[in-house]
Coordinates of C-alpha atoms in Angstrom, one line a residue:
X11 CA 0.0 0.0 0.0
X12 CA 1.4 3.5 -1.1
X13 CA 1.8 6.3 1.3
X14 CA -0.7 8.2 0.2
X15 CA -3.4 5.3 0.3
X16 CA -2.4 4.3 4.1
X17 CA -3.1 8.2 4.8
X18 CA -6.2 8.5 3.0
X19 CA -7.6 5.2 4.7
X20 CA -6.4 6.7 8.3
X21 CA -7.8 10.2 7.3
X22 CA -11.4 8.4 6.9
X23 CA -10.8 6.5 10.1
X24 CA -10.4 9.5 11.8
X25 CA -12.8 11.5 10.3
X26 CA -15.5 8.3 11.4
X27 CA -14.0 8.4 14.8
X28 CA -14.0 12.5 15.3
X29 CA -10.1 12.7 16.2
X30 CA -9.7 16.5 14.6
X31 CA -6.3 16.7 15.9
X32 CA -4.8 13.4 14.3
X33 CA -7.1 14.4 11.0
X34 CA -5.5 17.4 10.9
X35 CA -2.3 16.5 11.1
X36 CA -2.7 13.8 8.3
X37 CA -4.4 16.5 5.6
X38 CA -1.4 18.4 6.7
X39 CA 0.9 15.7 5.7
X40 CA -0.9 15.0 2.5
X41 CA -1.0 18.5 1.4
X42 CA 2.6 18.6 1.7
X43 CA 3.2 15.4 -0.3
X44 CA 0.9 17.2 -3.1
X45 CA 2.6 20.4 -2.9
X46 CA 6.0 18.1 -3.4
X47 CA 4.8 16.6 -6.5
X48 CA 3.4 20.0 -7.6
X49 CA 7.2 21.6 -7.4
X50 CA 8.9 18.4 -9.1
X51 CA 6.1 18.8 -11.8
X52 CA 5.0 14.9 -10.9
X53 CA 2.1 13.5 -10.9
X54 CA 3.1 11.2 -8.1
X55 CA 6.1 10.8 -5.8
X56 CA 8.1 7.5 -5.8
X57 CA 8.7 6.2 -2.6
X58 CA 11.9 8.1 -2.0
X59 CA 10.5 11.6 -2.8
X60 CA 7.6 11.1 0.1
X61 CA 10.0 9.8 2.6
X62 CA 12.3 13.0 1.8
X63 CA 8.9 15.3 2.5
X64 CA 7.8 12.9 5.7
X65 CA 10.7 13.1 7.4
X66 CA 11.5 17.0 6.6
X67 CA 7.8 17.4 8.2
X68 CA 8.9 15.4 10.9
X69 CA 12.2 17.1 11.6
X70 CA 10.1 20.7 11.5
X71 CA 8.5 19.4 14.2
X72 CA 11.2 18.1 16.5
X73 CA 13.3 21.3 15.9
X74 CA 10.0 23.3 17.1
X75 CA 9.5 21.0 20.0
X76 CA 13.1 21.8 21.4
X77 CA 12.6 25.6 21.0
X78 CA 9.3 25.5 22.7
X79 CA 10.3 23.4 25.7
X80 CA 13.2 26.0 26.2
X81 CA 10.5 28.7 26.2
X82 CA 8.3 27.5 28.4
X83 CA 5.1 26.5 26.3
X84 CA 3.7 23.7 27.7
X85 CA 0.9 24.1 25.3
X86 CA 2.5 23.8 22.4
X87 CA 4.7 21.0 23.3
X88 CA 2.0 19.0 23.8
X89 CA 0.1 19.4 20.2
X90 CA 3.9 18.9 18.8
X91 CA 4.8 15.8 20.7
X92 CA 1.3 14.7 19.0
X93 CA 1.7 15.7 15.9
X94 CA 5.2 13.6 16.2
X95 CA 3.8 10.7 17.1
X96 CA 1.4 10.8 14.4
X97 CA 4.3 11.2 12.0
X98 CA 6.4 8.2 13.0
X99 CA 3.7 5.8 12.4
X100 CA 4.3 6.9 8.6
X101 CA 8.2 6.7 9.2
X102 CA 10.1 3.1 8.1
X103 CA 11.4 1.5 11.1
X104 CA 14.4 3.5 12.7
X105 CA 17.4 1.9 12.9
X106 CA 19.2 0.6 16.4
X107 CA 22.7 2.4 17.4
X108 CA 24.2 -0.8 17.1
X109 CA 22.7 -1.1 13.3
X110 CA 24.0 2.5 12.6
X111 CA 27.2 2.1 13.7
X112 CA 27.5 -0.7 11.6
X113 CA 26.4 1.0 8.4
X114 CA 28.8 3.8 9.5
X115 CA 31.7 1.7 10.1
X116 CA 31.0 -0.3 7.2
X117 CA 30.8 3.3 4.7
X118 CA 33.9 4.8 6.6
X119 CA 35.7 1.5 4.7
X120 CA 34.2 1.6 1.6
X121 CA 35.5 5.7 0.6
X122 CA 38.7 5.0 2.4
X123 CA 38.2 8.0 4.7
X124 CA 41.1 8.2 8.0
X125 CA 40.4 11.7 9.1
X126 CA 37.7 14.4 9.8
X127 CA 38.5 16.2 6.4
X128 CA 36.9 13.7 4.4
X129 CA 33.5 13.8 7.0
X130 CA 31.5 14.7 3.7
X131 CA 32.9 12.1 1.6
X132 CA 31.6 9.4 4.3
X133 CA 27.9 11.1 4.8
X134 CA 27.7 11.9 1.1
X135 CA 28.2 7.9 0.8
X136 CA 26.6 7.0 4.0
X137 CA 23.1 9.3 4.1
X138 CA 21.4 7.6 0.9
X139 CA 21.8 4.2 3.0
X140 CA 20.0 5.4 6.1
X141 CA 17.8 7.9 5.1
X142 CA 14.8 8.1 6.8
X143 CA 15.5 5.2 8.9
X144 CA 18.2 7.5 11.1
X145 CA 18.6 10.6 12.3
X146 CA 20.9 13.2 10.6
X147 CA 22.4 14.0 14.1
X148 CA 23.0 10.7 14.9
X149 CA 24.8 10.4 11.7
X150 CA 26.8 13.0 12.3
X151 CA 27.8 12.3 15.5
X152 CA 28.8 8.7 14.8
X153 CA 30.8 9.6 11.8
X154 CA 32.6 12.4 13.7
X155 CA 33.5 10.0 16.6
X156 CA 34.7 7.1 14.6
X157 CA 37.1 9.8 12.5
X158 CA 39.0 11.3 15.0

């Protein structure tokens, strides 16, 4: 079942079930898949291209959550931490440390990299391989401890 299928059968279910929060937070996703397509001129997204907008939604609203628990706004943390949770049921599976590090190590060997200079080299190579299944940070972080 495509993407856009799963969220259109969820968006019923909601509707029949009166959740206006979770409904709104799928029509929100779906408008942003369409406005995707729109841009690249498609008239559908392949697989890739939605998990590219799914997780940029989804990192949008971690990045708010942060800001808003260092204000203060209990309020909006709340409808954010929803709206999160809503998202990662669309997400693939997310990949253990131990997995990552693998996949790190693993892409370290294959571009020959031995030093923090060639960083982008390794998560150039590396990204593709976990996207959506790993956060950037985490990434990052893990490539930046294993060259040093």
């Amino acid at each position: 079942m495509s993407l856009l299928d799963h969220l259109n059968q969820d968006m019923k279910q909601a509707m029949r079930n009166r959740e206006k929060q979770k409904l709104s937070v799928i029509r929100m996703v779906k408008a942003s898949l369409q406005n995707e397509a729109i841009k690249l001129g498609k008239e559908e997204l392949s697989e890739e291209e939605e998990l590219t907008v799914l997780a940029r939604e989804l990192k949008q609203r971690k990045d708010s959550l942060r800001e808003f628990e260092e204000a203060g706004r209990e309020d909006l943390v709340e409808n954010l931490r929803f709206e999160i949770d809503v998202l990662q049921v669309y997400m693939p599976k997310q990949l253990t440390t131990e997995e990552l590090e693998e996949i790190v190590l693993e892409t370290i060997k294959e571009v020959n990299a031995t030093s923090k200079q060639e960083m982008g080299k390794v998560m150039g190579a590396l990204m593709p391989k976990v996207k959506g299944k790993a956060d950037g940070t985490e990434v990052k972080t893990l490539v930046q401890k294993h060259l040093s």
